[in-house]
Coordinates of C-alpha atoms and ligand atoms in Angstrom, one line a residue:
M250 CA 105.5 54.2 93.7
I251 CA 102.0 53.0 94.7
I252 CA 102.0 49.6 96.3
S253 CA 99.3 47.3 97.6
A254 CA 98.7 46.8 101.3
L255 CA 100.0 43.2 101.0
Q256 CA 103.2 44.4 99.3
K257 CA 103.7 47.0 102.0
A258 CA 103.2 44.5 104.8
R259 CA 105.3 41.9 103.0
A260 CA 108.1 44.4 102.5
E261 CA 108.5 44.5 106.2
Y262 CA 108.8 40.8 106.6
Q263 CA 112.2 39.8 108.0
P264 CA 113.2 36.5 106.5
K265 CA 114.4 33.8 108.9
L266 CA 118.0 32.5 108.8
P267 CA 119.6 29.3 110.0
K268 CA 120.8 29.9 113.6
S269 CA 124.4 29.2 112.5
L270 CA 124.4 32.4 110.4
T271 CA 122.9 34.8 112.9
G272 CA 126.0 35.5 115.0
S273 CA 129.7 35.0 114.5
V274 CA 130.4 32.2 112.0
K275 CA 133.0 29.4 111.9
L276 CA 133.8 27.5 108.7
V277 CA 134.0 23.7 109.2
D278 CA 135.6 21.6 106.4
G279 CA 134.0 18.3 105.7
A280 CA 135.2 15.4 103.6
A281 CA 136.9 15.9 100.2
T282 CA 134.5 15.3 97.3
E283 CA 134.4 13.4 94.1
S284 CA 132.2 14.1 91.1
V285 CA 129.1 11.9 90.8
A286 CA 130.6 10.2 87.7
D287 CA 133.5 10.5 85.3
Q288 CA 135.9 11.5 88.0
A289 CA 139.1 11.3 86.0
E290 CA 137.8 13.5 83.1
I291 CA 136.3 16.1 85.4
K292 CA 139.3 16.2 87.7
E293 CA 141.5 16.9 84.6
L294 CA 139.1 19.7 83.4
F295 CA 138.9 21.3 86.8
P296 CA 142.4 21.1 88.3
N297 CA 141.8 24.1 90.7
T298 CA 138.2 23.4 91.8
Y299 CA 137.9 19.6 91.8
G300 CA 137.9 17.6 95.0
M301 CA 137.4 20.5 97.4
P302 CA 135.7 19.6 100.7
L303 CA 132.1 20.1 101.7
I304 CA 131.7 23.1 103.9
T305 CA 129.3 23.8 106.8
F306 CA 129.0 27.0 108.9
E307 CA 128.7 26.8 112.6
E308 CA 128.2 29.3 115.3
T309 CA 131.2 30.5 117.3
D310 CA 131.8 32.8 120.2
G311 CA 134.9 34.2 118.7
A312 CA 134.6 37.4 116.8
T313 CA 135.4 37.3 113.1
D314 CA 137.0 40.1 111.2
Y315 CA 136.5 40.1 107.5
P316 CA 137.8 42.8 105.0
A317 CA 135.2 44.6 102.9
V318 CA 134.3 42.8 99.6
N319 CA 132.9 44.0 96.3
V320 CA 130.5 41.5 94.9
G321 CA 128.7 41.2 91.5
V322 CA 125.5 39.3 91.1
I323 CA 123.8 37.9 88.0
L324 CA 120.4 36.4 87.5
S325 CA 120.4 33.8 84.8
G326 CA 117.6 32.0 82.9
G327 CA 113.9 31.9 83.7
Q328 CA 112.4 33.8 86.6
A329 CA 111.8 32.0 89.9
P330 CA 110.1 33.4 93.0
G331 CA 112.6 34.5 95.6
G332 CA 115.4 35.8 93.4
H333 CA 115.1 39.3 95.0
N334 CA 115.6 37.7 98.4
V335 CA 118.8 36.0 97.3
I336 CA 120.1 39.4 96.4
S337 CA 118.8 40.9 99.7
G338 CA 120.6 38.1 101.6
I339 CA 123.8 38.7 99.7
F340 CA 123.6 42.4 100.4
D341 CA 122.8 42.1 104.1
G342 CA 125.4 39.3 104.5
I343 CA 128.3 41.3 102.9
K344 CA 127.3 44.4 104.9
K345 CA 127.3 42.3 108.1
I346 CA 130.7 41.0 107.3
N347 CA 132.0 44.5 106.7
A348 CA 129.9 47.6 106.4
D349 CA 132.1 49.0 103.6
S350 CA 131.3 46.1 101.2
K351 CA 129.5 46.9 98.0
L352 CA 127.1 44.9 95.7
Y353 CA 126.8 45.4 91.9
G354 CA 124.1 43.9 89.8
F355 CA 124.8 43.0 86.2
L356 CA 121.8 43.8 84.0
G357 CA 119.8 41.5 81.9
G358 CA 121.5 38.2 82.8
P359 CA 125.0 36.9 82.0
G360 CA 125.1 39.2 79.0
G361 CA 125.4 42.2 81.4
L362 CA 128.8 41.0 82.5
V363 CA 130.1 40.7 79.0
D364 CA 128.6 44.0 77.9
H365 CA 129.6 45.8 81.0
K366 CA 126.0 46.8 81.9
Y367 CA 125.6 47.1 85.7
I368 CA 124.2 49.1 88.6
E369 CA 125.3 49.4 92.2
I370 CA 122.6 48.0 94.4
T371 CA 122.2 50.3 97.4
A372 CA 120.1 49.8 100.5
G373 CA 117.5 52.3 99.3
Y374 CA 117.2 50.6 95.9
L375 CA 116.9 47.2 97.3
N376 CA 114.2 48.1 99.8
G377 CA 111.6 48.2 97.1
Y378 CA 112.3 44.6 96.1
R379 CA 112.6 42.7 99.4
N380 CA 110.2 39.7 99.6
T381 CA 108.8 40.4 96.1
G382 CA 108.6 38.0 93.2
G383 CA 110.2 38.6 89.8
F384 CA 113.7 39.3 88.6
D385 CA 113.1 42.9 87.7
I386 CA 115.6 44.3 90.2
I387 CA 118.4 43.7 87.6
G388 CA 116.6 41.6 85.0
S389 CA 117.6 38.1 83.7
G390 CA 118.7 36.6 80.4
R391 CA 119.6 33.4 78.7
T392 CA 123.0 34.3 77.2
K393 CA 125.3 31.4 77.9
L394 CA 128.5 32.4 79.6
E395 CA 130.9 29.7 78.2
E396 CA 133.6 31.2 76.0
E397 CA 136.9 32.5 77.1
A398 CA 136.5 35.7 75.2
Q399 CA 133.3 36.3 77.3
F400 CA 135.2 35.5 80.5
D401 CA 138.0 37.9 79.6
K402 CA 135.6 40.7 78.7
G403 CA 133.8 40.1 82.0
L404 CA 137.1 40.3 83.9
E405 CA 137.7 43.8 82.5
I406 CA 134.7 45.2 84.2
L407 CA 135.2 43.1 87.4
K408 CA 138.7 44.6 87.7
E409 CA 137.4 48.1 86.9
L410 CA 134.9 47.8 89.8
N411 CA 137.3 46.0 92.0
I412 CA 134.9 43.1 92.3
N413 CA 136.3 40.2 94.3
A414 CA 133.5 37.8 93.8
L415 CA 130.6 37.0 91.4
V416 CA 127.4 35.2 92.5
I417 CA 125.6 33.5 89.6
I418 CA 122.0 32.6 90.3
G419 CA 120.8 30.1 87.9
G420 CA 119.8 26.5 87.0
D421 CA 122.0 23.5 86.2
D422 CA 123.5 24.9 83.0
S423 CA 124.2 28.4 84.5
N424 CA 125.8 26.8 87.5
T425 CA 127.9 24.5 85.3
N426 CA 129.1 27.6 83.5
A427 CA 129.7 29.4 86.8
C428 CA 132.1 26.6 87.7
V429 CA 133.8 26.7 84.4
L430 CA 134.3 30.5 85.1
A431 CA 135.5 29.8 88.6
E432 CA 138.1 27.4 87.2
Y433 CA 139.2 29.8 84.5
Y434 CA 139.6 32.7 86.9
A435 CA 141.4 30.5 89.5
A436 CA 143.8 29.2 86.8
K437 CA 144.5 32.8 85.8
N438 CA 145.0 33.9 89.3
A439 CA 142.5 36.6 88.4
G440 CA 141.5 37.3 92.0
V441 CA 137.7 36.8 91.4
Q442 CA 135.8 34.1 93.2
V443 CA 132.6 32.6 91.6
I444 CA 129.8 31.2 93.7
G445 CA 126.6 29.6 92.4
C446 CA 123.1 29.6 93.7
P447 CA 120.4 27.0 92.8
K448 CA 117.5 28.5 91.0
T449 CA 114.7 27.1 88.9
I450 CA 110.9 26.5 89.3
D451 CA 111.5 23.2 87.4
G452 CA 113.0 21.6 90.6
D453 CA 115.5 19.6 88.6
L454 CA 118.6 21.1 90.2
K455 CA 118.7 19.0 93.3
N456 CA 120.8 16.3 94.9
E457 CA 122.0 15.1 98.3
M458 CA 123.4 18.6 99.2
I459 CA 120.9 20.8 97.4
E460 CA 117.5 19.8 98.7
A461 CA 115.5 22.1 96.4
S462 CA 116.1 24.7 93.8
F463 CA 114.5 28.0 94.9
G464 CA 111.2 29.1 93.4
F465 CA 109.8 25.5 93.0
D466 CA 108.0 25.8 96.3
T467 CA 106.1 29.0 95.4
A468 CA 105.5 28.2 91.8
V469 CA 103.9 24.9 92.5
K470 CA 101.8 26.3 95.3
V471 CA 100.5 28.9 92.8
Y472 CA 99.7 26.1 90.2
A473 CA 98.1 23.9 93.0
E474 CA 95.9 26.8 94.0
L475 CA 94.7 27.2 90.3
I476 CA 94.3 23.4 89.8
G477 CA 92.3 23.3 93.1
N478 CA 90.0 26.1 91.8
I479 CA 89.6 24.2 88.5
Q480 CA 88.7 21.0 90.4
R481 CA 86.0 22.9 92.3
D482 CA 84.7 24.2 89.0
A483 CA 84.8 20.8 87.4
N484 CA 83.1 19.3 90.4
S485 CA 80.4 22.0 90.5
A486 CA 79.6 22.2 86.7
K487 CA 80.3 18.6 86.1
K488 CA 80.6 19.1 82.4
Y489 CA 84.3 19.5 81.4
W490 CA 87.5 17.6 81.4
H491 CA 90.3 20.1 82.1
F492 CA 93.6 19.2 80.5
V493 CA 96.3 21.2 82.3
K494 CA 99.8 21.4 81.0
L495 CA 102.5 22.4 83.6
M496 CA 105.9 23.9 83.1
G497 CA 109.0 22.1 84.1
R498 CA 110.9 21.4 80.8
S499 CA 112.1 17.7 80.7
A500 CA 111.4 17.1 84.4
S501 CA 108.0 16.3 85.8
H502 CA 108.7 17.5 89.4
I503 CA 106.2 20.3 89.1
G504 CA 103.5 18.0 87.7
L505 CA 104.2 15.4 90.4
E506 CA 104.1 18.0 93.3
A507 CA 101.0 19.7 91.9
A508 CA 99.3 16.2 91.8
L509 CA 100.4 15.5 95.4
Q510 CA 98.9 18.8 96.5
T511 CA 95.6 18.5 94.6
Q512 CA 94.9 14.8 93.8
P513 CA 93.5 15.1 90.3
N514 CA 92.0 12.2 88.2
I515 CA 94.9 11.8 85.8
T516 CA 98.6 12.6 86.3
L517 CA 101.1 11.9 83.6
I518 CA 104.8 11.7 84.5
S519 CA 107.2 11.9 81.6
E520 CA 109.9 9.9 83.3
E521 CA 107.4 7.0 83.7
V522 CA 106.4 7.3 80.1
A523 CA 110.0 6.9 79.1
E524 CA 110.6 4.0 81.5
K525 CA 107.6 2.1 80.2
K526 CA 108.3 3.2 76.6
Q527 CA 104.7 4.2 76.3
T528 CA 103.6 5.3 72.8
L529 CA 101.2 8.3 72.2
D530 CA 98.4 5.8 71.5
E531 CA 99.0 4.0 74.7
I532 CA 98.9 7.2 76.7
V533 CA 95.7 8.2 74.9
A534 CA 94.1 4.8 75.5
Y535 CA 95.0 5.1 79.3
M536 CA 93.3 8.6 79.5
A537 CA 90.3 7.6 77.4
D538 CA 89.7 4.5 79.6
I539 CA 89.6 6.7 82.7
V540 CA 87.2 9.2 81.0
A541 CA 84.9 6.3 79.9
K542 CA 84.9 4.6 83.4
R543 CA 84.1 7.9 85.0
A544 CA 81.4 8.6 82.5
A545 CA 79.9 5.2 83.3
E546 CA 79.4 6.4 86.9
G547 CA 77.8 9.6 85.5
N548 CA 80.9 11.7 86.0
N549 CA 81.5 13.5 82.7
F550 CA 84.2 15.7 84.1
G551 CA 87.7 15.5 85.5
V552 CA 91.2 17.0 85.7
A553 CA 94.3 15.7 84.0
L554 CA 97.8 17.1 84.6
I555 CA 100.4 16.9 81.8
P556 CA 104.0 17.8 82.2
E557 CA 105.2 20.2 79.4
G558 CA 108.1 17.9 78.4
L559 CA 106.0 14.8 78.0
I560 CA 106.2 14.4 74.2
E561 CA 109.9 14.4 74.3
F562 CA 109.7 11.2 76.3
V563 CA 107.3 9.3 74.0
P564 CA 109.6 7.1 72.0
E565 CA 108.2 7.9 68.5
M566 CA 108.0 11.6 69.3
K567 CA 111.5 11.6 70.8
A568 CA 112.9 10.2 67.6
L569 CA 110.9 12.7 65.5
I570 CA 112.1 15.6 67.7
A571 CA 115.7 14.5 67.5
E572 CA 115.5 14.4 63.7
L573 CA 113.9 17.8 63.6
N574 CA 116.5 19.2 66.0
D575 CA 119.2 18.1 63.6
L576 CA 117.5 19.2 60.5
L577 CA 116.5 22.6 61.9
A578 CA 119.8 23.3 63.7
E579 CA 120.5 27.0 63.5
G580 CA 122.4 27.9 60.4
S581 CA 121.9 24.5 58.7
A582 CA 121.1 24.5 54.9
I583 CA 117.8 22.8 55.6
E584 CA 116.9 25.5 58.2
K585 CA 117.7 28.3 55.8
E586 CA 115.6 26.7 53.0
F587 CA 112.8 26.0 55.4
K588 CA 112.6 29.6 56.5
M589 CA 112.7 31.0 53.0
M590 CA 109.8 28.8 51.9
K591 CA 106.2 29.8 51.8
K592 CA 104.6 28.8 55.1
S593 CA 101.9 26.7 53.4
H594 CA 104.6 24.4 51.8
R595 CA 106.9 24.1 54.8
L596 CA 105.4 21.1 56.6
A597 CA 105.0 18.8 53.6
W598 CA 108.5 19.7 52.4
L599 CA 110.0 19.0 55.9
A600 CA 108.2 15.7 56.1
E601 CA 110.1 14.6 52.9
Q602 CA 113.4 15.3 54.7
L603 CA 112.5 12.9 57.6
T604 CA 113.0 9.2 57.8
A605 CA 109.9 7.2 56.8
E606 CA 109.0 6.4 60.5
S607 CA 109.3 10.0 61.6
A608 CA 107.5 11.3 58.6
A609 CA 104.5 9.1 59.3
V610 CA 104.4 10.4 62.9
F611 CA 104.9 14.0 61.7
N612 CA 102.1 13.7 59.1
S613 CA 99.7 12.2 61.7
L614 CA 99.9 15.3 63.9
P615 CA 97.4 18.1 63.8
T616 CA 98.9 21.0 61.7
G617 CA 99.1 23.3 64.7
I618 CA 101.3 20.8 66.7
A619 CA 103.4 20.0 63.7
T620 CA 104.1 23.7 63.2
Q621 CA 104.9 24.2 66.9
L622 CA 107.6 21.4 66.6
T623 CA 109.3 23.5 63.9
L624 CA 109.5 26.7 65.8
D625 CA 112.9 28.2 66.7
R626 CA 115.1 26.1 69.0
D627 CA 116.3 27.3 72.4
P628 CA 120.0 28.3 73.0
H629 CA 120.8 24.6 73.6
G630 CA 119.4 23.6 70.2
N631 CA 116.4 21.9 71.7
V632 CA 112.7 22.3 70.8
Q633 CA 111.0 24.8 73.2
V634 CA 108.6 22.5 74.9
S635 CA 106.7 25.3 76.5
L636 CA 105.5 26.3 73.0
I637 CA 104.0 22.9 72.2
E638 CA 100.3 22.5 73.0
T639 CA 100.6 19.0 74.3
E640 CA 97.4 19.4 76.3
K641 CA 95.5 20.1 73.1
L642 CA 97.2 17.3 71.2
L643 CA 96.2 14.8 73.9
G644 CA 92.7 16.2 74.2
E645 CA 92.0 15.9 70.5
M646 CA 93.4 12.4 70.4
V647 CA 91.3 11.3 73.4
K648 CA 88.3 12.8 71.7
T649 CA 89.0 10.7 68.6
K650 CA 89.6 7.6 70.6
L651 CA 86.3 8.1 72.6
A652 CA 84.4 8.4 69.3
E653 CA 85.8 5.0 68.3
M654 CA 84.8 3.6 71.7
K655 CA 81.3 5.1 71.3
E656 CA 80.9 3.2 68.0
A657 CA 82.0 0.0 69.8
G658 CA 79.6 0.7 72.6
E659 CA 82.4 1.2 75.1
F660 CA 81.7 4.8 75.9
K661 CA 78.3 6.3 76.5
G662 CA 79.1 9.7 78.1
K663 CA 80.0 13.2 77.0
F664 CA 83.5 14.6 76.6
G665 CA 83.8 18.4 76.7
T666 CA 87.3 19.9 77.1
Q667 CA 89.0 23.0 78.5
Y668 CA 92.7 23.6 78.1
H669 CA 95.1 25.4 80.4
F670 CA 98.9 25.9 80.5
F671 CA 100.3 27.0 83.8
G672 CA 103.9 28.3 83.9
Y673 CA 104.3 32.0 83.7
E674 CA 101.5 32.5 86.3
G675 CA 103.8 31.1 89.0
R676 CA 107.3 32.2 88.0
C677 CA 107.1 35.7 89.5
A678 CA 104.7 35.1 92.3
A679 CA 105.6 36.7 95.6
P680 CA 107.7 34.1 97.4
S681 CA 106.1 31.8 99.9
N682 CA 107.5 32.1 103.4
F683 CA 109.6 29.0 102.6
D684 CA 111.1 30.6 99.5
A685 CA 111.5 34.0 101.2
D686 CA 113.5 32.4 104.0
Y687 CA 115.3 29.9 101.9
C688 CA 116.4 32.4 99.3
Y689 CA 117.5 35.0 101.8
S690 CA 119.5 32.3 103.6
L691 CA 121.1 31.1 100.3
G692 CA 122.2 34.7 99.6
Y693 CA 123.4 35.4 103.2
N694 CA 125.3 32.1 103.2
A695 CA 126.9 33.0 99.8
A696 CA 128.3 36.1 101.5
F697 CA 130.1 34.0 104.0
L698 CA 131.5 31.7 101.3
I699 CA 132.9 34.8 99.7
A700 CA 134.3 36.1 103.0
E701 CA 136.0 32.8 103.5
G702 CA 137.7 33.1 100.0
K703 CA 135.8 30.2 98.4
T704 CA 135.3 29.7 94.7
G705 CA 133.6 27.0 92.6
Y706 CA 131.1 26.4 95.4
M707 CA 127.3 26.4 95.3
S708 CA 125.5 28.0 98.3
S709 CA 123.8 25.1 100.1
V710 CA 121.1 25.2 102.8
R711 CA 119.9 21.9 104.0
N712 CA 117.5 20.2 106.6
T713 CA 114.8 22.4 105.1
T714 CA 111.8 20.5 106.4
A715 CA 112.9 21.5 109.9
P716 CA 112.2 25.1 111.3
A717 CA 114.6 27.6 109.6
E718 CA 116.6 28.1 112.8
E719 CA 117.8 24.4 112.4
W720 CA 118.7 24.7 108.7
I721 CA 122.3 23.7 107.9
A722 CA 124.2 26.3 105.9
G723 CA 127.4 25.7 103.9
G724 CA 128.8 25.1 100.5
V725 CA 129.1 22.3 98.0
P726 CA 131.8 22.1 95.3
V727 CA 130.0 22.4 92.0
T728 CA 132.3 19.8 90.5
M729 CA 130.8 17.3 92.9
M730 CA 127.5 17.4 91.0
M731 CA 129.0 16.9 87.6
N732 CA 129.2 14.2 85.0
M733 CA 130.1 14.1 81.3
E734 CA 127.2 14.4 78.8
K735 CA 126.9 14.9 75.1
R736 CA 126.0 18.5 74.2
H737 CA 126.0 19.7 70.6
G738 CA 127.8 16.5 69.6
H739 CA 130.7 16.9 72.1
M740 CA 131.2 15.4 75.6
K741 CA 131.0 18.2 78.2
P742 CA 131.2 18.4 82.0
V743 CA 127.7 19.3 83.2
I744 CA 125.7 19.3 86.5
Q745 CA 123.6 16.1 86.4
K746 CA 120.0 17.0 85.9
A747 CA 117.6 15.5 88.5
L748 CA 114.6 14.0 86.9
V749 CA 111.7 12.4 88.8
E750 CA 113.0 9.1 90.4
L751 CA 110.6 6.3 89.9
D752 CA 111.8 4.6 93.0
G753 CA 111.7 7.8 95.1
A754 CA 109.1 8.3 97.8
P755 CA 107.1 11.1 96.0
F756 CA 106.5 9.1 92.8
K757 CA 105.7 6.0 94.9
F758 CA 103.1 7.9 96.8
L759 CA 101.5 9.0 93.6
L760 CA 101.5 5.5 92.3
E761 CA 99.8 4.1 95.4
N762 CA 97.0 6.7 95.1
R763 CA 96.6 7.5 91.4
E764 CA 94.0 4.9 90.6
K765 CA 91.9 5.9 93.7
W766 CA 92.1 9.6 92.7
A767 CA 91.0 8.7 89.2
F768 CA 87.6 7.5 90.3
E769 CA 86.8 8.6 93.9
P770 CA 86.0 12.3 94.7
D771 CA 89.2 13.0 96.5
Y772 CA 90.2 16.4 95.2
L773 CA 92.2 18.7 97.5
Y774 CA 91.8 22.5 97.3
P775 CA 95.0 24.0 98.7
G776 CA 93.8 27.7 98.2
P777 CA 96.2 30.7 98.0
I778 CA 99.6 30.9 99.6
Q779 CA 99.3 32.3 103.1
Y780 CA 101.9 34.5 104.7
W781 CA 100.5 35.1 108.2
G782 CA 98.8 32.5 110.3
P783 CA 99.5 29.1 111.8
S784 CA 102.9 27.7 110.8
E785 CA 101.5 24.5 109.5
V786 CA 99.6 26.6 106.9
C787 CA 102.1 29.3 106.2
D788 CA 105.5 27.5 106.4
R789 CA 104.6 24.1 105.1
T790 CA 107.2 22.8 102.6
T791 CA 106.3 20.9 99.4
V792 CA 105.0 17.3 99.8
T793 CA 107.9 16.2 97.7
L794 CA 110.4 17.5 100.3
Q795 CA 108.4 16.0 103.1
L796 CA 108.2 12.6 101.5
E797 CA 111.9 12.7 100.5
Q798 CA 112.9 13.5 104.1
G799 CA 110.5 10.9 105.6
K800 CA 108.3 13.6 107.2
K801 CA 105.0 12.3 105.7
Ligands
FBP1070 P1 114.9 27.9 83.9 O1 115.3 26.5 83.6 O2 115.8 28.9 83.3 O3 114.8 28.1 85.4 O4 113.5 28.2 83.3 C1 112.4 27.4 83.6 C2 111.2 27.6 82.6 O5 110.2 28.3 83.3 C3 110.7 26.2 82.1 O6 109.8 25.6 83.0 C4 110.1 26.6 80.8 O7 110.1 25.5 79.9 C5 111.0 27.7 80.3 O8 111.6 28.3 81.4 C6 110.3 28.7 79.5 O9 111.3 29.6 79.0 P2 111.0 31.1 78.5 O10 110.9 32.0 79.7 O11 112.2 31.4 77.7 O12 109.7 31.1 77.8

């Protein structure tokens, strides 16, 4: 295999570990836990894995003697930088525990467990993947592991390979399912532990015990580099407004962090739009006003950041999308008829099925956007927000608004647009030092949770704005993060999704500065991720983490 000089040098990087995991390790039980809400229901649903204590690992002088373990690992959902290092950490951790331990990778996501598709991950195989981005070591997938038939099918292969524990690397839904699986195997006395690991570039799997989902750090740094470059271009050419949509599904953590790293002229935050119940027209008026005021100063350029989930939070669009989700639910009569129909008739026919309010909104949308709203739903039955060109919708609407303002003498400038969508560019980037170290530590830590016989826990590494040696490693019961939510019409136990908190330090920082950034030349140009050099450049964490931990 031919690899670049950077890949070669990066392959030799030895990720840092919390000091507590570098020698002999002692497990310390903390307080018993409760779920964040709906305690009685969740306790009843998880009799074997509810209420378990928090765990921290500490250094000890005493030698520990663990038997060999066979571990299976699954990558679930969208890619996130650092997944390969989680697997390297698990591998090195179980080998440290006992050199006879083995690691198996299930291929193509959770489906690999059900379909019995796997490989043994050996030291030689793993070496080509250390400190690299991507999930290609074993592949990922979005099959949801939630039915008993799947659990039983999985158990067959786990038994055949003599696997004692499964590590599921995924977002909130995958970790919820990991806990359901842990409970099922515990109730059955199946002899298989299940450990979760917090992954997603979206940054929405976080709480008191999980400071960040891995991949967020690297992905946003990649987007911030690109946005910084665009800001330089905008500031040089002085002729375009760049509308940049950023991945993140419903949560705006990526948009918020990217804004904190680059200080653009406009930053929309979906959670704020929802809180203020802002209509599409109000958002457009806000943006057009900034464009016009900048134009009055001779600045016919700028950069606007737009979270990909935005339109789901705009009240009239939310109502429309909810109706469309119901109408176009997979297998429904309307969906079947819709798909059979000639493409040119579909939108008008669908509008007739909507309520009058939603039909009016639907009909007012540009055809391209209306069509995007009707595309196939994701496995949870939701519209795939990454497929909707919200940046273009807003750009076109701002253009129309500015034309009206021109007529009224309120806008005298020019408005040229460029559109961008950043998501896939960052999901498989080579992990930053933070993600390389954090992921390796999460995996290594998972090995100790397994050695200690734990199940239903998520690997947790905290105190992450301190140097890696001082990070706190341990485990948090997944049930602790759960509440009951309606999914597909039924109440289900799920890990509570972390959206941007409007009273949190990162959003408040944006709020204090956003107006200034709109008009004064205050762009930041973060440049590419650096791997070697001063620690304040190479090991810096996200601004979000620094603000949340009072370090900025
Ligand atoms: P996960 O939640 O699975 O980590 O995926 C994150 C994400 O990148 C979102 O930001 C985006 O909306 C979605 O995946 C895109 O999904 P796909 O890879 O299926 O296009």
